[in-house]
């Protein structure tokens, strides 16, 4: 019996509005008496600019544009989609899910739709879920989206977090195929680390209870991210019996250039094989990996038949990896 793989047949992405450069952010924060600089932000994070959604833009509206771009590349219509999974921590509403709103927007009438919440690892969790459903034969074609308006969770008086994040959406279309696609996926969690990265606000009797902003112990996040990304990369490489030298592209979660460089060094992946977009997008949480992937597919770096390692890490703590033949 031939094996069924989930194969990426289209990618798409979207970022809202004009870029906000570090200098523009410095000026904005200075009005609140908060001091930062382009030099500090670039040296510590590698971020040069980010994009922010305006009031009318949501995870589903940005996700729709990314999804339509991916569908166009794949050459499929909405009625061919059996499953819509959206990874987000900043969905349009509590319910219905952002995936259902997106399913309606694109007119994927026969698709099941649900959200996955695993913070910055969300896209890898969503991809892993869709891959399992394709491999089991339950669905043939899946739309997997990472979409965030994380700017709405930023405390503009906290310079340790508000300089890091941006908004955007990325999408892939996966289709059942007998040609190799997703080769191996692994996802993990450790809720004992929930205190190092969180956004605690909840709706309670008509009011917000708890801090509705991102809170982070930056150094603890840094250390855990590097270790866990290294561990899970080895897991999927071993599972697929692929030596790391055979890897063509490494697309880790785009949180911070220093985390990306440390993870690549730990794995022995040369810098030329690392796809970086954190400089352009900032940290877009669940959207970061599909945004970086789409960029590298569209600029011609990633070619059919090449192997790539996608990775997520973030609040929960959650982390995961997907090894894929494009
Ligand atoms: N501008 C200027 N100075 C700043 C800023 C800023 N935006 N933010 C902090 N500082 C200051 C601090 O106040 C501190 O000053 P002090 O020495 O006078 O006390 C100094 O810079 C150093 O602060 P640290 O927190 O020690 O800086 P560090 O080198 O650890 O860098 C950073 C902070 C960038 C957050 C780092 O810890 C990091 O990269 N952590 C990973 C976190 C991350 O990437 N999170 C993204 C979300 S999580 C995820 O996606 C996985």
CSV table of C-alpha atoms and ligand atoms in Angstrom, one decimal:
chain,number,residue,atom,x,y,z
A,1,UNK,CA,0.0,0.0,0.0
A,2,UNK,CA,1.4,3.4,-0.9
A,3,UNK,CA,1.8,6.0,1.9
A,4,UNK,CA,-0.4,9.1,1.9
A,5,UNK,CA,1.5,12.3,2.5
A,6,UNK,CA,0.2,15.9,3.1
A,7,UNK,CA,1.9,17.9,0.4
A,8,UNK,CA,2.1,21.7,0.3
A,9,UNK,CA,0.5,22.8,-3.0
A,10,UNK,CA,0.2,26.5,-2.3
A,11,UNK,CA,1.4,29.2,0.1
A,12,UNK,CA,0.2,32.8,0.8
A,13,UNK,CA,0.7,35.6,3.2
A,14,UNK,CA,-0.4,39.2,4.1
A,15,UNK,CA,0.9,42.0,6.2
A,16,UNK,CA,-1.3,45.1,6.9
A,17,UNK,CA,-0.6,48.7,6.0
A,18,UNK,CA,2.8,50.4,5.8
A,19,UNK,CA,5.8,49.2,7.8
A,20,UNK,CA,6.4,50.8,11.2
A,21,UNK,CA,10.2,51.3,11.4
A,22,UNK,CA,12.1,51.3,14.7
A,23,UNK,CA,12.6,55.0,14.4
A,24,UNK,CA,8.8,55.5,14.1
A,25,UNK,CA,8.3,53.4,17.1
A,26,UNK,CA,11.0,55.2,19.1
A,27,UNK,CA,9.2,58.5,18.3
A,28,UNK,CA,5.8,57.1,19.3
A,29,UNK,CA,7.1,55.6,22.6
A,30,UNK,CA,8.9,58.9,23.5
A,31,UNK,CA,5.5,60.6,23.6
A,32,UNK,CA,4.7,58.3,26.6
A,33,UNK,CA,8.1,59.0,28.2
A,34,UNK,CA,9.4,55.5,27.2
A,35,UNK,CA,13.0,55.4,26.0
A,36,UNK,CA,14.3,53.0,23.4
A,37,UNK,CA,16.4,53.2,20.2
A,38,UNK,CA,16.8,51.6,16.8
A,39,UNK,CA,20.2,50.4,17.8
A,40,UNK,CA,19.0,48.6,21.0
A,41,UNK,CA,16.1,46.9,19.1
A,42,UNK,CA,18.3,45.8,16.2
A,43,UNK,CA,21.2,44.6,18.3
A,44,UNK,CA,19.1,42.6,20.8
A,45,UNK,CA,16.4,41.3,18.4
A,46,UNK,CA,17.3,41.9,14.7
A,47,UNK,CA,14.0,43.6,14.2
A,48,UNK,CA,14.1,46.7,11.8
A,49,UNK,CA,10.3,47.1,11.3
A,50,UNK,CA,6.9,45.5,11.8
A,51,UNK,CA,3.3,46.0,10.6
A,52,UNK,CA,0.3,46.8,12.7
A,53,UNK,CA,-3.3,46.2,11.7
A,54,UNK,CA,-5.8,49.0,11.9
A,55,UNK,CA,-9.0,48.8,13.8
A,56,UNK,CA,-11.0,47.2,11.0
A,57,UNK,CA,-8.4,44.5,10.3
A,58,UNK,CA,-8.7,41.2,12.1
A,59,UNK,CA,-7.1,37.7,12.1
A,60,UNK,CA,-9.9,36.5,9.8
A,61,UNK,CA,-9.7,39.4,7.4
A,62,UNK,CA,-5.9,39.1,7.1
A,63,UNK,CA,-6.2,35.3,7.0
A,64,UNK,CA,-8.6,35.6,4.1
A,65,UNK,CA,-6.1,37.5,1.9
A,66,UNK,CA,-3.3,35.0,2.8
A,67,UNK,CA,-5.7,32.1,2.1
A,68,UNK,CA,-6.8,33.4,-1.2
A,69,UNK,CA,-3.1,33.9,-2.3
A,70,UNK,CA,-2.4,30.3,-1.3
A,71,UNK,CA,-5.5,29.0,-3.1
A,72,UNK,CA,-4.4,30.9,-6.2
A,73,UNK,CA,-1.0,29.4,-6.1
A,74,UNK,CA,-2.4,25.9,-5.6
A,75,UNK,CA,-4.9,26.5,-8.4
A,76,UNK,CA,-7.9,25.3,-6.3
A,77,UNK,CA,-11.3,26.7,-5.5
A,78,UNK,CA,-12.9,27.0,-2.1
A,79,UNK,CA,-15.2,24.1,-2.6
A,80,UNK,CA,-12.3,21.8,-2.8
A,81,UNK,CA,-11.3,22.6,0.8
A,82,UNK,CA,-12.3,20.0,3.4
A,83,UNK,CA,-10.7,21.5,6.5
A,84,UNK,CA,-9.8,25.0,7.7
A,85,UNK,CA,-7.5,25.3,10.7
A,86,UNK,CA,-6.5,28.7,12.0
A,87,UNK,CA,-3.7,29.1,14.5
A,88,UNK,CA,-4.2,32.3,16.5
A,89,UNK,CA,-4.1,33.8,20.0
A,90,UNK,CA,-5.8,37.0,18.8
A,91,UNK,CA,-8.9,35.7,17.1
A,92,UNK,CA,-11.7,38.0,16.0
A,93,UNK,CA,-14.0,36.9,18.8
A,94,UNK,CA,-14.3,34.3,21.6
A,95,UNK,CA,-16.6,32.4,19.4
A,96,UNK,CA,-17.4,31.5,16.6
A,97,UNK,CA,-13.8,30.5,15.9
A,98,UNK,CA,-11.7,32.6,13.5
A,99,UNK,CA,-11.6,29.5,11.3
A,100,UNK,CA,-15.4,29.5,11.0
A,101,UNK,CA,-15.4,33.2,10.1
A,102,UNK,CA,-12.6,32.6,7.5
A,103,UNK,CA,-14.5,29.5,6.1
A,104,UNK,CA,-17.4,31.8,5.5
A,105,UNK,CA,-15.3,34.6,4.0
A,106,UNK,CA,-13.7,32.3,1.4
A,107,UNK,CA,-16.9,30.3,0.9
A,108,UNK,CA,-15.4,26.9,1.8
A,109,UNK,CA,-18.9,25.5,2.2
A,110,UNK,CA,-18.0,21.8,2.8
A,111,UNK,CA,-15.1,22.4,5.2
A,112,UNK,CA,-14.9,21.7,8.9
A,113,UNK,CA,-13.3,24.6,10.7
A,114,UNK,CA,-11.6,25.1,14.1
A,115,UNK,CA,-8.9,27.2,15.8
A,116,UNK,CA,-5.7,26.0,17.4
A,117,UNK,CA,-4.3,28.1,20.3
A,118,UNK,CA,-0.7,27.3,21.0
A,119,UNK,CA,0.7,30.9,20.9
A,120,UNK,CA,3.8,31.2,18.8
A,121,UNK,CA,3.8,27.5,18.1
A,122,UNK,CA,0.3,27.6,16.8
A,123,UNK,CA,1.1,27.1,13.1
A,124,UNK,CA,3.2,24.0,13.8
A,125,UNK,CA,0.4,22.6,16.0
A,126,UNK,CA,-2.2,23.4,13.2
A,127,UNK,CA,0.0,21.8,10.5
A,128,UNK,CA,0.5,18.7,12.6
A,129,UNK,CA,-3.2,18.4,13.2
A,130,UNK,CA,-4.1,18.8,9.5
A,131,UNK,CA,-1.3,16.4,8.5
A,132,UNK,CA,-2.7,13.7,10.8
A,133,UNK,CA,-6.2,14.2,9.4
A,134,UNK,CA,-4.9,13.9,5.8
A,135,UNK,CA,-2.8,10.9,6.6
A,136,UNK,CA,-5.7,9.2,8.2
A,137,UNK,CA,-7.8,9.7,5.1
A,138,UNK,CA,-10.4,11.9,6.9
A,139,UNK,CA,-9.7,14.9,4.7
A,140,UNK,CA,-8.1,15.4,1.3
A,141,UNK,CA,-7.4,19.2,1.1
A,142,UNK,CA,-6.7,21.4,4.1
A,143,UNK,CA,-6.2,25.2,4.5
A,144,UNK,CA,-3.8,25.9,7.4
A,145,UNK,CA,-3.5,29.5,8.5
A,146,UNK,CA,-1.5,31.4,11.1
A,147,UNK,CA,-3.0,34.9,11.7
A,148,UNK,CA,-2.4,37.4,14.5
A,149,UNK,CA,-3.2,40.9,15.5
A,150,UNK,CA,-0.8,40.6,18.4
A,151,UNK,CA,-0.4,44.4,18.5
A,152,UNK,CA,-3.7,44.5,20.5
A,153,UNK,CA,-2.0,42.7,23.4
A,154,UNK,CA,0.9,45.1,23.7
A,155,UNK,CA,1.5,47.4,26.7
A,156,UNK,CA,2.9,50.6,25.2
A,157,UNK,CA,4.5,51.4,28.6
A,158,UNK,CA,6.5,48.1,28.6
A,159,UNK,CA,9.5,48.6,26.3
A,160,UNK,CA,10.7,45.0,26.9
A,161,UNK,CA,7.8,43.6,25.0
A,162,UNK,CA,6.2,46.3,22.8
A,163,UNK,CA,9.2,46.6,20.5
A,164,UNK,CA,9.1,42.9,19.6
A,165,UNK,CA,5.8,42.1,17.9
A,166,UNK,CA,3.9,42.7,14.6
A,167,UNK,CA,0.7,41.6,12.9
A,168,UNK,CA,0.2,39.5,9.8
A,169,UNK,CA,-1.1,36.2,8.4
A,170,UNK,CA,0.4,33.2,6.4
A,171,UNK,CA,-1.3,30.2,4.9
A,172,UNK,CA,-0.6,26.9,3.3
A,173,UNK,CA,-2.8,24.5,1.3
A,174,UNK,CA,-2.1,20.9,2.1
A,175,UNK,CA,-3.3,18.1,-0.2
A,176,UNK,CA,-3.2,14.3,0.1
A,177,UNK,CA,-0.6,12.9,-2.2
A,178,UNK,CA,1.5,9.8,-2.8
A,179,UNK,CA,4.6,12.0,-3.3
A,180,UNK,CA,6.6,12.9,-0.2
A,181,UNK,CA,5.3,16.0,1.6
A,182,UNK,CA,5.2,16.3,5.4
A,183,UNK,CA,7.9,13.7,6.5
A,184,UNK,CA,7.7,14.1,10.2
A,185,UNK,CA,6.0,16.3,12.9
A,186,UNK,CA,6.4,16.6,16.6
A,187,UNK,CA,4.6,18.9,19.1
A,188,UNK,CA,5.2,19.3,22.8
A,189,UNK,CA,4.1,21.4,25.8
A,190,UNK,CA,5.1,22.2,29.4
A,191,UNK,CA,2.5,24.2,31.3
A,192,UNK,CA,4.9,24.4,34.2
A,193,UNK,CA,6.5,27.2,32.2
A,194,UNK,CA,3.2,29.2,31.7
A,195,UNK,CA,4.6,32.0,34.0
A,196,UNK,CA,7.4,33.0,31.6
A,197,UNK,CA,5.2,34.1,28.7
A,198,UNK,CA,1.5,34.9,29.0
A,199,UNK,CA,-1.5,37.2,28.4
A,200,UNK,CA,-3.8,36.7,31.3
A,201,UNK,CA,-6.8,38.9,30.6
A,202,UNK,CA,-10.1,37.1,30.4
A,203,UNK,CA,-13.7,38.3,30.0
A,204,UNK,CA,-15.5,37.9,33.3
A,205,UNK,CA,-19.0,39.1,33.9
A,206,UNK,CA,-18.8,41.7,31.2
A,207,UNK,CA,-15.4,43.1,32.2
A,208,UNK,CA,-11.7,42.1,31.6
A,209,UNK,CA,-10.2,40.3,34.6
A,210,UNK,CA,-6.4,40.0,34.7
A,211,UNK,CA,-3.7,41.8,32.8
A,212,UNK,CA,-4.7,42.0,29.2
A,213,UNK,CA,-1.2,42.5,27.9
A,214,UNK,CA,1.7,40.2,27.0
A,215,UNK,CA,3.9,39.5,30.0
A,216,UNK,CA,7.3,37.9,29.5
A,217,UNK,CA,10.5,36.8,31.3
A,218,UNK,CA,12.7,37.5,28.2
A,219,UNK,CA,15.8,35.7,29.4
A,220,UNK,CA,13.9,32.5,30.5
A,221,UNK,CA,12.1,32.5,27.2
A,222,UNK,CA,15.4,32.9,25.3
A,223,UNK,CA,17.1,30.0,27.1
A,224,UNK,CA,14.1,27.6,26.9
A,225,UNK,CA,13.5,28.4,23.2
A,226,UNK,CA,17.0,27.6,22.1
A,227,UNK,CA,17.2,24.3,24.0
A,228,UNK,CA,13.7,23.1,23.0
A,229,UNK,CA,14.1,24.1,19.4
A,230,UNK,CA,17.3,22.1,19.2
A,231,UNK,CA,15.8,19.0,20.9
A,232,UNK,CA,12.7,18.9,18.7
A,233,UNK,CA,14.7,19.4,15.5
A,234,UNK,CA,16.7,16.3,16.3
A,235,UNK,CA,13.5,14.4,17.0
A,236,UNK,CA,12.0,15.0,13.5
A,237,UNK,CA,15.3,14.5,11.7
A,238,UNK,CA,15.8,11.2,13.5
A,239,UNK,CA,12.3,10.1,12.8
A,240,UNK,CA,12.7,10.8,9.1
A,241,UNK,CA,16.2,9.4,9.2
A,242,UNK,CA,17.5,12.6,7.5
A,243,UNK,CA,21.0,13.7,8.3
A,244,UNK,CA,21.0,17.5,9.1
A,245,UNK,CA,23.5,18.1,6.2
A,246,UNK,CA,20.7,17.0,3.8
A,247,UNK,CA,18.4,19.8,5.0
A,248,UNK,CA,18.0,22.5,2.4
A,249,UNK,CA,16.2,25.1,4.5
A,250,UNK,CA,15.7,26.0,8.2
A,251,UNK,CA,12.6,28.1,9.0
A,252,UNK,CA,12.4,28.6,12.8
A,253,UNK,CA,9.9,30.8,14.6
A,254,UNK,CA,10.8,34.4,13.9
A,255,UNK,CA,11.0,35.7,17.5
A,256,UNK,CA,14.4,37.1,17.7
A,257,UNK,CA,17.5,36.9,15.4
A,258,UNK,CA,19.7,35.8,18.4
A,259,UNK,CA,17.3,32.8,19.2
A,260,UNK,CA,17.3,31.9,15.4
A,261,UNK,CA,21.2,32.1,15.2
A,262,UNK,CA,21.6,30.1,18.4
A,263,UNK,CA,19.2,27.4,17.3
A,264,UNK,CA,20.9,27.1,13.9
A,265,UNK,CA,24.3,26.9,15.5
A,266,UNK,CA,23.2,24.2,17.9
A,267,UNK,CA,22.0,22.2,14.9
A,268,UNK,CA,25.0,22.9,12.8
A,269,UNK,CA,22.9,24.5,10.1
A,270,UNK,CA,24.9,27.2,8.1
A,271,UNK,CA,23.4,30.7,8.0
A,272,UNK,CA,22.8,30.5,4.2
A,273,UNK,CA,20.2,27.8,4.8
A,274,UNK,CA,18.3,29.9,7.5
A,275,UNK,CA,15.2,31.8,6.3
A,276,UNK,CA,14.9,35.1,8.2
A,277,UNK,CA,12.0,37.5,8.2
A,278,UNK,CA,12.0,38.8,11.8
A,279,UNK,CA,13.9,41.9,10.5
A,280,UNK,CA,10.9,42.8,8.3
A,281,UNK,CA,7.9,41.5,10.3
A,282,UNK,CA,9.0,41.4,13.9
A,283,UNK,CA,7.5,38.6,15.9
A,284,UNK,CA,4.1,37.8,14.4
A,285,UNK,CA,3.5,34.8,16.7
A,286,UNK,CA,1.5,32.0,14.9
A,287,UNK,CA,1.9,33.9,11.6
A,288,UNK,CA,5.7,34.0,11.7
A,289,UNK,CA,6.6,30.7,10.1
A,290,UNK,CA,4.0,30.7,7.2
A,291,UNK,CA,5.0,34.4,6.5
A,292,UNK,CA,8.7,33.4,6.2
A,293,UNK,CA,7.8,30.3,4.2
A,294,UNK,CA,5.7,32.2,1.7
A,295,UNK,CA,8.3,34.8,1.2
A,296,UNK,CA,11.0,32.2,0.5
A,297,UNK,CA,8.8,30.2,-1.8
A,298,UNK,CA,7.7,33.3,-3.8
A,299,UNK,CA,11.3,34.7,-4.1
A,300,UNK,CA,12.4,31.4,-5.6
A,301,UNK,CA,14.7,30.2,-2.8
A,302,UNK,CA,12.6,27.2,-1.9
A,303,UNK,CA,12.3,24.8,-4.8
A,304,UNK,CA,10.2,21.7,-5.4
A,305,UNK,CA,11.9,18.5,-4.0
A,306,UNK,CA,13.9,20.4,-1.3
A,307,UNK,CA,13.6,19.6,2.4
A,308,UNK,CA,12.8,22.2,5.0
A,309,UNK,CA,12.5,22.2,8.8
A,310,UNK,CA,9.7,24.4,10.2
A,311,UNK,CA,9.7,25.2,13.9
A,312,UNK,CA,7.6,26.9,16.5
A,313,UNK,CA,8.1,27.8,20.1
A,314,UNK,CA,6.1,30.0,22.4
A,315,UNK,CA,3.7,30.6,25.3
A,316,UNK,CA,2.4,27.6,27.1
A,317,UNK,CA,5.2,26.7,26.9
A,318,UNK,CA,4.7,25.0,23.6
A,319,UNK,CA,7.1,23.9,20.8
A,320,UNK,CA,7.2,21.8,17.8
A,321,UNK,CA,8.8,21.0,14.4
A,322,UNK,CA,7.7,19.8,11.0
A,323,UNK,CA,10.1,18.3,8.5
A,324,UNK,CA,8.7,18.8,5.0
A,325,UNK,CA,9.7,17.9,1.4
A,326,UNK,CA,8.4,20.8,-0.7
B,1,LIG,N1,15.0,49.6,24.6
B,1,LIG,C1,16.1,50.0,25.3
B,1,LIG,N2,16.5,49.3,26.5
B,1,LIG,C2,15.7,48.3,26.8
B,1,LIG,C3,14.6,47.8,26.1
B,1,LIG,C4,14.3,48.6,24.9
B,1,LIG,N3,13.2,48.3,24.2
B,1,LIG,N4,14.1,46.8,26.7
B,1,LIG,C5,14.8,46.5,27.7
B,1,LIG,N5,15.8,47.4,27.8
B,1,LIG,C6,16.9,47.5,28.8
B,1,LIG,C7,16.5,46.9,30.2
B,1,LIG,O1,15.8,47.8,31.0
B,1,LIG,C8,17.9,46.6,30.7
B,1,LIG,O2,18.4,47.8,31.3
B,1,LIG,P1,19.3,47.8,32.6
B,1,LIG,O3,20.5,47.0,32.3
B,1,LIG,O4,19.6,49.2,32.9
B,1,LIG,O5,18.4,47.1,33.7
B,1,LIG,C9,18.7,46.3,29.5
B,1,LIG,O6,18.0,46.8,28.4
B,1,LIG,C10,19.0,44.8,29.3
B,1,LIG,O7,17.7,44.1,29.5
B,1,LIG,P2,17.6,42.6,29.4
B,1,LIG,O8,16.2,42.2,29.7
B,1,LIG,O9,18.7,41.9,30.2
B,1,LIG,O10,18.0,42.4,27.9
B,1,LIG,P3,18.3,41.1,27.1
B,1,LIG,O11,19.6,41.2,26.5
B,1,LIG,O12,17.8,39.9,27.8
B,1,LIG,O13,17.3,41.3,25.9
B,1,LIG,C11,15.2,40.5,25.1
B,1,LIG,C12,15.9,41.4,26.1
B,1,LIG,C13,15.4,41.0,23.7
B,1,LIG,C14,13.7,40.5,25.4
B,1,LIG,C15,15.8,39.1,25.2
B,1,LIG,O14,15.7,38.6,26.6
B,1,LIG,C16,15.2,38.1,24.3
B,1,LIG,O15,15.4,38.1,23.2
B,1,LIG,N6,14.4,37.2,24.9
B,1,LIG,C17,13.6,36.3,24.1
B,1,LIG,C18,12.2,36.8,24.2
B,1,LIG,C19,11.5,36.8,22.9
B,1,LIG,O16,12.1,36.8,21.8
B,1,LIG,N7,10.3,36.9,23.0
B,1,LIG,C20,9.4,37.0,21.9
B,1,LIG,C21,8.1,36.3,22.3
B,1,LIG,S1,8.4,34.7,22.8
B,1,LIG,C22,8.4,33.8,21.5
B,1,LIG,O17,8.0,34.2,20.4
B,1,LIG,C23,9.0,32.5,21.7
